[in-house]
mmCIF file of C-alpha atoms in Angstrom:
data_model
loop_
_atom_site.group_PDB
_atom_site.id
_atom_site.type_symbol
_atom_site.label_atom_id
_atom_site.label_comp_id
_atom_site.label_asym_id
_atom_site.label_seq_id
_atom_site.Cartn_x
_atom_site.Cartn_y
_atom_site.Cartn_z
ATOM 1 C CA UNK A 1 -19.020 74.260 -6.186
ATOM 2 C CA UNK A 2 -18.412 74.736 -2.581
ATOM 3 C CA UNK A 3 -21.919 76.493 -2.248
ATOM 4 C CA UNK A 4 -23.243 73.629 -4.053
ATOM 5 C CA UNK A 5 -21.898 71.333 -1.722
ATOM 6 C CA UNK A 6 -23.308 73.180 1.429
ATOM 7 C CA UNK A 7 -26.491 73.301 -0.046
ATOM 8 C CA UNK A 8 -26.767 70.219 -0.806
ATOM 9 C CA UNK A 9 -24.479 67.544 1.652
ATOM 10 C CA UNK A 10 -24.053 64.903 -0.826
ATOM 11 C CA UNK A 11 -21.104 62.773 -2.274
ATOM 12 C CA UNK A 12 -19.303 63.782 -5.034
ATOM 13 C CA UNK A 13 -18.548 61.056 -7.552
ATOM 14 C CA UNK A 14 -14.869 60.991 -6.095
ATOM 15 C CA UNK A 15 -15.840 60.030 -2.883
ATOM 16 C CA UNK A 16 -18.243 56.845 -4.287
ATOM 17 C CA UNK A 17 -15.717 55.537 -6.838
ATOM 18 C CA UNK A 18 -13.661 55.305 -3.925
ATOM 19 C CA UNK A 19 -15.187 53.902 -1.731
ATOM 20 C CA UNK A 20 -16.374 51.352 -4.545
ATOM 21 C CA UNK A 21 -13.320 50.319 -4.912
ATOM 22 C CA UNK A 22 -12.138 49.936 -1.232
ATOM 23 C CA UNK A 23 -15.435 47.961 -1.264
ATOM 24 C CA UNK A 24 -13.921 46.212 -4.250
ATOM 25 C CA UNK A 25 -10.527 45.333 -3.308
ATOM 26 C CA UNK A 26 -12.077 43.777 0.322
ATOM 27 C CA UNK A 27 -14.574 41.722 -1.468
ATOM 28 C CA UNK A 28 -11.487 40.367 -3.290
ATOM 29 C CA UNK A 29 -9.925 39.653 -0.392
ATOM 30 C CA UNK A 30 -12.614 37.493 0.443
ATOM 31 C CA UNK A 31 -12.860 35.913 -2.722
ATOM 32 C CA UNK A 32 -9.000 35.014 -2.722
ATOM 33 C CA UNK A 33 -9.447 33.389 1.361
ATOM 34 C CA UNK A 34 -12.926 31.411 -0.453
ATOM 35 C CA UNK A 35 -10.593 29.887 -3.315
ATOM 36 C CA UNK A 36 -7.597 28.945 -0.415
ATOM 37 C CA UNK A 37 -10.559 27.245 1.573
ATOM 38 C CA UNK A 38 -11.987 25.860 -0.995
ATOM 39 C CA UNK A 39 -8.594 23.960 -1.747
ATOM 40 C CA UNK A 40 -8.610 23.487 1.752
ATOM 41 C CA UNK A 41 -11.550 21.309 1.829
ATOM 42 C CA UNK A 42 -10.289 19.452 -1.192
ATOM 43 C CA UNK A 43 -7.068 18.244 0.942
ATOM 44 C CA UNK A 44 -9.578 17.410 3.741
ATOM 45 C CA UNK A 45 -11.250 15.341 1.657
ATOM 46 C CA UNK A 46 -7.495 14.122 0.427
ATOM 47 C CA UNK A 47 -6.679 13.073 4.157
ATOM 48 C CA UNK A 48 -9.898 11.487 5.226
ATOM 49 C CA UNK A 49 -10.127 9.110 2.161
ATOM 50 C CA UNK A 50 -6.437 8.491 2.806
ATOM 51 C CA UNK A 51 -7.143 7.633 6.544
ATOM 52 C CA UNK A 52 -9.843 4.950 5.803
ATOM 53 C CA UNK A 53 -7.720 3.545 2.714
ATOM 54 C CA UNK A 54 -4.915 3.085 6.022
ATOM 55 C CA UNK A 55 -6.854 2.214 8.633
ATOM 56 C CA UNK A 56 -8.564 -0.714 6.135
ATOM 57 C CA UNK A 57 -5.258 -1.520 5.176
ATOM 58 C CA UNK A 58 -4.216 -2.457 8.535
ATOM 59 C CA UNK A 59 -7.505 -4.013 9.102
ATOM 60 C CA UNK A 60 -6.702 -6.445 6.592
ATOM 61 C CA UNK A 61 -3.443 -7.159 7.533
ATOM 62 C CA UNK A 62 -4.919 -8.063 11.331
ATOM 63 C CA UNK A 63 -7.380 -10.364 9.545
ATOM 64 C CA UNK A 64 -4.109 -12.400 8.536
ATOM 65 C CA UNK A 65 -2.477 -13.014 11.816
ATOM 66 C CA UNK A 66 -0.405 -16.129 10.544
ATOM 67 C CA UNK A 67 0.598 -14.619 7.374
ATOM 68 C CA UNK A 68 4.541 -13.731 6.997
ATOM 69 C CA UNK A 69 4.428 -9.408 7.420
ATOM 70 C CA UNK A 70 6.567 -8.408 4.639
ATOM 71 C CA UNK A 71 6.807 -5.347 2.401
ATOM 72 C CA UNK A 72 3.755 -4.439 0.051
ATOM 73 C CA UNK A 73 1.796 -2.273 -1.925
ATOM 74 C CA UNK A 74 -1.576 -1.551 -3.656
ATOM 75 C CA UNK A 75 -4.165 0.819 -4.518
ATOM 76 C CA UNK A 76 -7.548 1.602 -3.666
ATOM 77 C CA UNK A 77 -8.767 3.622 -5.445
ATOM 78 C CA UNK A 78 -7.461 7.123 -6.366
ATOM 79 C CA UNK A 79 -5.190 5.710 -3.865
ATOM 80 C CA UNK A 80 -2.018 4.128 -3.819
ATOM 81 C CA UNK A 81 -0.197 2.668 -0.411
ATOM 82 C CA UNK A 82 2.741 1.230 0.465
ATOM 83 C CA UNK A 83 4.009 -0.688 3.514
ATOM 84 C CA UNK A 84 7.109 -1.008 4.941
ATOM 85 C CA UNK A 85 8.257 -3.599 7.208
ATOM 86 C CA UNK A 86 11.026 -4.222 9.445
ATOM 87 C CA UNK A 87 11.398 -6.361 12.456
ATOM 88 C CA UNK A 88 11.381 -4.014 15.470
ATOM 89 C CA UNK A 89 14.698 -2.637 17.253
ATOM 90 C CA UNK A 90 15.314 -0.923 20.655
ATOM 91 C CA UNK A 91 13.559 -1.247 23.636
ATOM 92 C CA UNK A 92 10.264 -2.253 21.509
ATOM 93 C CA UNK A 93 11.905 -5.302 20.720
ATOM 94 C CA UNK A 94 13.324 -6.382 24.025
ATOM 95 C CA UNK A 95 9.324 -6.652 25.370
ATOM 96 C CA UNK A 96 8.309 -9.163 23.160
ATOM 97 C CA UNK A 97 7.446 -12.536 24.694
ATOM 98 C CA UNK A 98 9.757 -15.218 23.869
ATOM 99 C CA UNK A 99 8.903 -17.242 20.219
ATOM 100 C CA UNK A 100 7.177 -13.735 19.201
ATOM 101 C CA UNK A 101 9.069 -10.942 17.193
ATOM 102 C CA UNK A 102 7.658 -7.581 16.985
ATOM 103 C CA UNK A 103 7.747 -5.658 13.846
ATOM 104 C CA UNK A 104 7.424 -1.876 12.971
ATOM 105 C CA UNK A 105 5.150 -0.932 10.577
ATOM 106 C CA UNK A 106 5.737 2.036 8.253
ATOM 107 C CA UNK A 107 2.525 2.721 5.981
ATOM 108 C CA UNK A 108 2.592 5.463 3.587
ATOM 109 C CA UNK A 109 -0.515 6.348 1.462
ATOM 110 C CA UNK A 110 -0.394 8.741 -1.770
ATOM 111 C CA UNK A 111 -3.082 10.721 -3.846
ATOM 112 C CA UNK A 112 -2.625 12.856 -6.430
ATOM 113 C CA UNK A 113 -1.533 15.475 -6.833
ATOM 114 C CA UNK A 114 0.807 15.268 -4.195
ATOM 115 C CA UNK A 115 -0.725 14.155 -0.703
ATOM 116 C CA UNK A 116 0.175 11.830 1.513
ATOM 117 C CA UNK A 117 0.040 10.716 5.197
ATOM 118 C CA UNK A 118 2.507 8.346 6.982
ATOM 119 C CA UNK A 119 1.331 6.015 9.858
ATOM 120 C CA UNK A 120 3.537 4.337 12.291
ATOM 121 C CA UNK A 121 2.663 1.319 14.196
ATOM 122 C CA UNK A 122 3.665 -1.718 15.647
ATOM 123 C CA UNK A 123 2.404 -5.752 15.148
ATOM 124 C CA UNK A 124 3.365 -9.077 16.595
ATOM 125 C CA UNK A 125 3.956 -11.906 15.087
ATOM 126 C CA UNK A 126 5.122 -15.629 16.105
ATOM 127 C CA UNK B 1 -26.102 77.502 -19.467
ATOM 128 C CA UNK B 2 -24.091 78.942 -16.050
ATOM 129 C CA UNK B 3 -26.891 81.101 -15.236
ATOM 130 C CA UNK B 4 -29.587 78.861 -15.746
ATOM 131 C CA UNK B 5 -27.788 76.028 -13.462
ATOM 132 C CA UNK B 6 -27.413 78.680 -10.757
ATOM 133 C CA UNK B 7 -30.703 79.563 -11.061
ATOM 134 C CA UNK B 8 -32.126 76.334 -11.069
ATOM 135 C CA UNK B 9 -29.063 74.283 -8.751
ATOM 136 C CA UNK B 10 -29.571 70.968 -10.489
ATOM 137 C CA UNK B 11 -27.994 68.277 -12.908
ATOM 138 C CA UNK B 12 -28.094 68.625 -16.543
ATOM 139 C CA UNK B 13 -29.620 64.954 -18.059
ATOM 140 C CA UNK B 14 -25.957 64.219 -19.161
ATOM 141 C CA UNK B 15 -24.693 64.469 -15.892
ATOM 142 C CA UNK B 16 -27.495 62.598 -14.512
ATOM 143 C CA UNK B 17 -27.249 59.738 -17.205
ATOM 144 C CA UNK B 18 -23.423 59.449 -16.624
ATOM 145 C CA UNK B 19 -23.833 58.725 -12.668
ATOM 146 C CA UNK B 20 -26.716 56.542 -12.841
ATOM 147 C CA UNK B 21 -24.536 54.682 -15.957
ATOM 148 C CA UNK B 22 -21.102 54.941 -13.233
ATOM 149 C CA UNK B 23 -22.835 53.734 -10.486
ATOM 150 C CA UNK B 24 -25.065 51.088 -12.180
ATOM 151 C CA UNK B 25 -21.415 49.779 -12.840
ATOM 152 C CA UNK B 26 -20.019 50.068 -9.735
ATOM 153 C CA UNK B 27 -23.049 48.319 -7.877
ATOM 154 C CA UNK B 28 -23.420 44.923 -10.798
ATOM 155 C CA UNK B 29 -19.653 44.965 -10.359
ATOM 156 C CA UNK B 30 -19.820 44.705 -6.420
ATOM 157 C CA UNK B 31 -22.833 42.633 -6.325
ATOM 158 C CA UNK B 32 -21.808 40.361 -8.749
ATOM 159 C CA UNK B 33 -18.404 39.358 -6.747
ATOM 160 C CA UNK B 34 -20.402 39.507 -3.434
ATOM 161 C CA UNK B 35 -22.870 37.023 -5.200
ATOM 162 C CA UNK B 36 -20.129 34.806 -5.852
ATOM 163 C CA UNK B 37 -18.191 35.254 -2.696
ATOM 164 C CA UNK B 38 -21.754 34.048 -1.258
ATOM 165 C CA UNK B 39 -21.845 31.002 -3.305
ATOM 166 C CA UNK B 40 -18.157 29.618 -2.996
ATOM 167 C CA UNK B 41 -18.888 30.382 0.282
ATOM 168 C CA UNK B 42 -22.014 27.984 1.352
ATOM 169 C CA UNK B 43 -20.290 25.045 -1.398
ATOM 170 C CA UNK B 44 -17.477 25.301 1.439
ATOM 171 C CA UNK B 45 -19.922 24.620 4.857
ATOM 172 C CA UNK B 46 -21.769 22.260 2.407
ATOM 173 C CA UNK B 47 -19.087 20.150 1.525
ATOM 174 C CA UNK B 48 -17.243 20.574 5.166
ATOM 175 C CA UNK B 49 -20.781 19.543 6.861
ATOM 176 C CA UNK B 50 -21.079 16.852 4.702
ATOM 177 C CA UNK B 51 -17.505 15.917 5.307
ATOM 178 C CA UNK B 52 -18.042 15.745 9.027
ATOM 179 C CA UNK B 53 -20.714 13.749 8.951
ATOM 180 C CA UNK B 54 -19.429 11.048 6.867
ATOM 181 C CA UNK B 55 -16.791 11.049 9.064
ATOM 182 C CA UNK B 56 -18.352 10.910 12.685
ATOM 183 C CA UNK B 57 -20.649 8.768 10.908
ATOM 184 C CA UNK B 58 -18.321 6.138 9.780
ATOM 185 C CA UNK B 59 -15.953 6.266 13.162
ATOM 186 C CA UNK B 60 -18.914 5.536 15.587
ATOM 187 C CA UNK B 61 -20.081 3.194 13.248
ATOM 188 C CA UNK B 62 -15.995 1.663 12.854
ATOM 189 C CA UNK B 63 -15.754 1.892 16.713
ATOM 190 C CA UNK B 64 -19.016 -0.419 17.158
ATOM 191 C CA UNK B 65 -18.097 -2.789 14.405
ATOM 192 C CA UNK B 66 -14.619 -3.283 15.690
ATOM 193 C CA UNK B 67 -15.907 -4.453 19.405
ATOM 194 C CA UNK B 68 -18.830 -6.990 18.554
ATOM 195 C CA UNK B 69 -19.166 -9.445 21.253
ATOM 196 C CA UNK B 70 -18.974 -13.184 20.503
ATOM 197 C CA UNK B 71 -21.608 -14.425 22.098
ATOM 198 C CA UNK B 72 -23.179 -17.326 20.946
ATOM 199 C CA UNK B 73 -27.395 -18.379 20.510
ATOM 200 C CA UNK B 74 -27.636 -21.719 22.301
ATOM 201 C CA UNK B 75 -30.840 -21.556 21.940
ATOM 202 C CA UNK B 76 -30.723 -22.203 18.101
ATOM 203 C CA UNK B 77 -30.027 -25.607 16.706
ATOM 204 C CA UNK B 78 -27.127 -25.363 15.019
ATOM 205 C CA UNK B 79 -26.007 -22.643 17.375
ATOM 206 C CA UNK B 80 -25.489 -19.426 15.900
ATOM 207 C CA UNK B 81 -23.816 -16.407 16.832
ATOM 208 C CA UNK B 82 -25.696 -12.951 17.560
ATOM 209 C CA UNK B 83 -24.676 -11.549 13.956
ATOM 210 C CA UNK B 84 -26.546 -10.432 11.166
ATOM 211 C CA UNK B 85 -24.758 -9.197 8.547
ATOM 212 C CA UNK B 86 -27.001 -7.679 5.448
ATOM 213 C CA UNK B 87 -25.855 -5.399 2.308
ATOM 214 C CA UNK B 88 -28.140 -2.461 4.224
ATOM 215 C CA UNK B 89 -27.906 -3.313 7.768
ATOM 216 C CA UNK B 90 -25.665 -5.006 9.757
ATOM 217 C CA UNK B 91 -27.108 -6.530 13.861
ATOM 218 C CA UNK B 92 -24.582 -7.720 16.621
ATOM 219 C CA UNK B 93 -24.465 -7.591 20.129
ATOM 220 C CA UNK B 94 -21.462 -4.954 21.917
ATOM 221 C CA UNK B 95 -21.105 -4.121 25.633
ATOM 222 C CA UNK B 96 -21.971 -0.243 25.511
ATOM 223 C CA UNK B 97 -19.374 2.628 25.551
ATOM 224 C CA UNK B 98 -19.728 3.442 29.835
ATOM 225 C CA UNK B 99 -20.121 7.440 28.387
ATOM 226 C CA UNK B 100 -23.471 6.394 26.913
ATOM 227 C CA UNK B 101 -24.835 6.071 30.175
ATOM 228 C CA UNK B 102 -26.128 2.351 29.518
ATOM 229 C CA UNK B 103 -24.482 -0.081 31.038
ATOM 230 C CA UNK B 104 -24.337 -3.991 30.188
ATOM 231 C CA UNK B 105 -24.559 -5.885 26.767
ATOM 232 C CA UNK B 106 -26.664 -4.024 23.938
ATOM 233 C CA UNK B 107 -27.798 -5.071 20.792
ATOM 234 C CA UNK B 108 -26.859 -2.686 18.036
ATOM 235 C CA UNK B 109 -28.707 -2.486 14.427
ATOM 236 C CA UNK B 110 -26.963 -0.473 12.038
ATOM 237 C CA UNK B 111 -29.114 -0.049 8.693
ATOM 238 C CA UNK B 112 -29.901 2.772 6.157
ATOM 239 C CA UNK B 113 -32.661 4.789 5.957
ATOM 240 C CA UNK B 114 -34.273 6.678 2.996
ATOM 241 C CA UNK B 115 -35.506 9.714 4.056
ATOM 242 C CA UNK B 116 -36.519 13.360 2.783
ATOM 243 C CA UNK B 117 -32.771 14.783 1.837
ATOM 244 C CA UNK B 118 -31.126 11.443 1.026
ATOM 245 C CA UNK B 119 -30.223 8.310 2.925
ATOM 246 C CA UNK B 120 -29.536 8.334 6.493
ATOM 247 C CA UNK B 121 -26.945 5.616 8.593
ATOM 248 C CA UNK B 122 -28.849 5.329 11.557
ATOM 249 C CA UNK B 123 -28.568 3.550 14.838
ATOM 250 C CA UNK B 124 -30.578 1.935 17.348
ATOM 251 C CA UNK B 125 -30.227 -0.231 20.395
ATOM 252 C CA UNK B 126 -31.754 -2.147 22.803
ATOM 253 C CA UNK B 127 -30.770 -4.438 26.259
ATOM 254 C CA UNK B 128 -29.606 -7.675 25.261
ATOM 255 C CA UNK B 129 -30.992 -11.020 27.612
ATOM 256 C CA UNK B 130 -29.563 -13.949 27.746
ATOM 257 C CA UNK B 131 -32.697 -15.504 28.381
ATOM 258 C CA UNK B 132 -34.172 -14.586 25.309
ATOM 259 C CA UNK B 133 -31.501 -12.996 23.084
ATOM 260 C CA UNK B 134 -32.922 -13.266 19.766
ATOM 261 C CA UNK B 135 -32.973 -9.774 17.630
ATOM 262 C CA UNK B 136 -36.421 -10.181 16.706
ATOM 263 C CA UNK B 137 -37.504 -9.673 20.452
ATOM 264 C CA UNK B 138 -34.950 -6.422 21.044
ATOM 265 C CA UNK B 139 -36.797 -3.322 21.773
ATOM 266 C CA UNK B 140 -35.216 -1.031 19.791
ATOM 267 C CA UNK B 141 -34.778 2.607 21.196
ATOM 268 C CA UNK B 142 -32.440 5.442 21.378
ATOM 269 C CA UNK B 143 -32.377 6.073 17.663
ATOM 270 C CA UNK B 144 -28.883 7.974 17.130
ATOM 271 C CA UNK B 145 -28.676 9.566 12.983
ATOM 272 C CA UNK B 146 -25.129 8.793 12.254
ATOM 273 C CA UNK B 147 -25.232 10.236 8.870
ATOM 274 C CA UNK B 148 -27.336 12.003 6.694
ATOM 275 C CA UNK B 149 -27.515 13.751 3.309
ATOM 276 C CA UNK B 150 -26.901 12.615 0.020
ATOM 277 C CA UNK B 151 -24.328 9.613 1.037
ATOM 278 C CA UNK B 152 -25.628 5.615 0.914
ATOM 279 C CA UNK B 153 -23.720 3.470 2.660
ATOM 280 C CA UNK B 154 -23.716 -0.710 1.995
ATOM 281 C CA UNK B 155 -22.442 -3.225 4.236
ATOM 282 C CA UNK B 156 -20.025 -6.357 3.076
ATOM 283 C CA UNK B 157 -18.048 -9.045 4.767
ATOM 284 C CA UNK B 158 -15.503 -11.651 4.559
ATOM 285 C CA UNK B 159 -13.926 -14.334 6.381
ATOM 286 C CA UNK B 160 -11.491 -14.243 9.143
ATOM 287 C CA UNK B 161 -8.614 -15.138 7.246
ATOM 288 C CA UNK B 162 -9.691 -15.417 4.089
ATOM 289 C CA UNK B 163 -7.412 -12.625 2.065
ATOM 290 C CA UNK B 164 -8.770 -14.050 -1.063
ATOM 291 C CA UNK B 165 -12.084 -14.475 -0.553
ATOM 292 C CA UNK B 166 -14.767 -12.038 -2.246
ATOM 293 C CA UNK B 167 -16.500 -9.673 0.018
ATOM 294 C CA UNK B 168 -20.075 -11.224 0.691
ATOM 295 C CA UNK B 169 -23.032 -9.224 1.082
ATOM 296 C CA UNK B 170 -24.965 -11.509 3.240
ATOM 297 C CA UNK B 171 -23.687 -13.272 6.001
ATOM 298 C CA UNK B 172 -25.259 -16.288 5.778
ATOM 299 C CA UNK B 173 -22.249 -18.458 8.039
ATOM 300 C CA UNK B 174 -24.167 -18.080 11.072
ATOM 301 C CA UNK B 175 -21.741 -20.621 13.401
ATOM 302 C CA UNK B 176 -18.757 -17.993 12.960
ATOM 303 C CA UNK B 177 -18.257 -14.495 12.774
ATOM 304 C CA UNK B 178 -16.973 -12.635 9.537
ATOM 305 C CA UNK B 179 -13.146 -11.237 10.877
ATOM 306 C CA UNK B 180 -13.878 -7.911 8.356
ATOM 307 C CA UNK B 181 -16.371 -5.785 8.087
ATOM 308 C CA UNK B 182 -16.307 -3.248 5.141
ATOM 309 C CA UNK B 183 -18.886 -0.234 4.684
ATOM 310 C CA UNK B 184 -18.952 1.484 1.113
ATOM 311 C CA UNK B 185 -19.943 5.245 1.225
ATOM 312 C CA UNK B 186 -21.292 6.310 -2.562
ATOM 313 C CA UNK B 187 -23.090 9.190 -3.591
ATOM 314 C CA UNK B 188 -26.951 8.638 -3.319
ATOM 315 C CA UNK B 189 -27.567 10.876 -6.488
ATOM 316 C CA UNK B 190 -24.618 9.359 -8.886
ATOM 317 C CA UNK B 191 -24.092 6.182 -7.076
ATOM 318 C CA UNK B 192 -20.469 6.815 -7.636
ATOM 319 C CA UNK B 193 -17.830 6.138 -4.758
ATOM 320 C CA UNK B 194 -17.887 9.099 -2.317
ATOM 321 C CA UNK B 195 -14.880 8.053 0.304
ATOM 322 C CA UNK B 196 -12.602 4.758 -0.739
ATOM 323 C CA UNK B 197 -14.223 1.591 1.752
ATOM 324 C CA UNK B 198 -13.564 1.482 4.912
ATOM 325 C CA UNK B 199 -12.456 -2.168 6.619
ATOM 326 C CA UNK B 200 -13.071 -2.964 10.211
ATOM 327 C CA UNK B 201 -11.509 -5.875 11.749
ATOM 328 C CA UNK B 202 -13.497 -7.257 14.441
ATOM 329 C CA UNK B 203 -11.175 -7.364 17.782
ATOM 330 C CA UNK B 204 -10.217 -10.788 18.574
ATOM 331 C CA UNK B 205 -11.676 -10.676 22.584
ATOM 332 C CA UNK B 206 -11.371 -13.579 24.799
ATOM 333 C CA UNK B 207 -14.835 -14.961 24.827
ATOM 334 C CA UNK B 208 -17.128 -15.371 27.709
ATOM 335 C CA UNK B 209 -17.950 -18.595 27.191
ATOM 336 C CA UNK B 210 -14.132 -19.940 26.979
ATOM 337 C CA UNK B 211 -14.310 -19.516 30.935
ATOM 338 C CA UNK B 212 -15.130 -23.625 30.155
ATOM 339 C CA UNK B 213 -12.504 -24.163 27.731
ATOM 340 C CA UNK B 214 -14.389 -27.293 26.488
ATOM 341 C CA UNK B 215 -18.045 -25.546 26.025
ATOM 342 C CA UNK B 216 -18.885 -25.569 22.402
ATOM 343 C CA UNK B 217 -19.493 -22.042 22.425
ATOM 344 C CA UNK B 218 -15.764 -21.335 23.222
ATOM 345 C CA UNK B 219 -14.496 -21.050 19.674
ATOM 346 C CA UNK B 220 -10.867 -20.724 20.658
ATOM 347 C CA UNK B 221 -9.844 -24.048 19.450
ATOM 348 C CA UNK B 222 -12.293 -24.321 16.324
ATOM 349 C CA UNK B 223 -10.877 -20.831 14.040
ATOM 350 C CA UNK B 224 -13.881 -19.355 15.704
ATOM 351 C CA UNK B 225 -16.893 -22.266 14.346
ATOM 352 C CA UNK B 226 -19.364 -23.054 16.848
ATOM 353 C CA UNK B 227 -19.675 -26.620 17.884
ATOM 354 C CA UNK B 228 -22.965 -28.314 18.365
ATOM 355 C CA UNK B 229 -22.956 -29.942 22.106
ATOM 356 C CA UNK B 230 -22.054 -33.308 22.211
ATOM 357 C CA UNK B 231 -24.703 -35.313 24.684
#
């Protein structure tokens, strides 16, 4: 055997089943980071649909600037929102001009399975 | 058999067969997962790519939308705002971003383009003149490709304050401007809905023309109608 060997500097089979499977087990690795990406691009695609569905949610609301802000909720979609209002408190409040009353606006927007974003922000009204 | 294979220093055919069988194994096994690795791997910077330029896309197109200028056509009898709104373009008149190295009002034509891999959101613009600010004259330059692949977009609009009024696809009320703006993105191949609309409210800017606050092209006091001159 060893005489073979000299002769002939090969690999024995040993050597390239193991390294076949060192090969193996780091191609796996890569396959199990593709699968986490891939998900990952799924949630991007989760977050930017629910970022339009809030921002055009809010654009509506400004497109009613004498309507009453209350609590309300819809769906667009595969998804569902829901906003929370309540008039304004702390030093937020003490800046608005006199006969106007500033409100804080909690907007929450849900897809399935489980995402969901949360926007602050803040609207007058008189 | 042991003194022929020292004689000779080879492989019997068995011995042959089983490695070429072993690593014929070894190498489908590897390439196939490789292969796939490879595939899941451009679907990712596909759909990422395509992500990003729906997104950019939409924003720059969002960011334009939401600072129209109202500037009003006295030219035209009735008078008319610069606005046209269409399902697959949409023209108005904005004071460029300073960054864009223009400077001044600039009309800005928004429309959809078939081309080669899909439809493309593209954008042009050109000077705006008071003296003669009609669309039809604008020189239109700078083409910018906000979007391209296999996304269509469609333009709609609605009424300031008009919560439950239908979206319109033309905007045919030339003497105001529509408060909303919505753009639908849908795939060009299924026509299904790729990304849930996106609404722009047009900023409510102090006009120009309310310097006068009795011109007829100062909409303050009219819920944003344009009054014909009285003379």
């Amino acid at each position: 055997m060893d005489k073979h060997r000299d002769g002939e500097n090969g690999f024995t089979l040993i050597e390239v089943l193991c390294a076949a499977s060192i090969a193996a087990f780091a191609i796996a690795g890569l396959y199990a980071s593709l699968t986490t990406s891939l998900r990952a691009t799924d949630r991007l695609d989760g977050h930017m649909g629910a970022r339009i569905t809030a921002r055009s949610v809010l654009a509506e609301l400004d497109n009613e600037p004498r309507d009453i802000l209350r609590n309300r909720h819809g769906t667009s979609g595969e998804y569902n929102w829901d906003l929370q209002v309540e008039p304004a408190s702390g030093d937020l409040a003490r800046i608005s001009p006199p006969g106007f009353q500033l409100y804080d606006l909690k907007l929450t927007v849900f897809w399935a399975p489980q995402g969901h974003i949360e926007i602050n922000s803040v609207r007058m009204r008189q | 058999m042991k003194h022929r294979s020292s004689q000779q220093e080879g492989f019997t055919l068995i011995e042959v067969l089983v490695g070429l069988v072993i690593s014929a194994s070894v190498i489908a096994g590897l390439t196939t997962l490789a292969s796939s690795v490879n595939i899941g791997w451009s679907q990712v910077v596909r759909k990422l790519s395509s992500q990003e330029k729906v997104s950019t896309g939409l924003a720059i197109a969002a960011g334009d939308i939401s600072r129209i200028q109202r500037i009003a056509d006295r030219q035209s009898k009735p008078p008319q705002f610069h606005f046209h709104g269409q399902p697959s373009s949409i023209t108005f008149v904005v004071q460029e971003r300073p960054a864009s190295g223009a400077k001044g009002l600039y009309w800005v034509h928004l429309f959809s383009r078939q081309t080669s891999s899909g439809t493309a959101l593209i954008r042009v613009h050109a000077p705006f003149y008071t003296t003669d600010g009609s669309a039809a004259a604008a020189k239109w330059a700078d083409e910018v490709v906000l979007s391209e692949g296999g996304f269509s977009f469609s333009f709609s609009y609605k009424r300031a304050h008009g919560a439950s009024d239908a979206w319109l696809y033309d905007w045919r009320e030339h003497d105001t401007l529509p408060g909303l703006v919505r753009i639908q993105t849908t795939e060009s191949r299924t026509g299904a809905q790729a990304y849930p609309p996106m609404v722009i409210a047009l900023k409510v800017s102090a006009e120009a023309a309310c310097v006068n606050i009795e011109s007829p092209a100062c909409t303050m006091k009219s819920l944003g109608k344009l009054m014909s001159e009285k003379n």
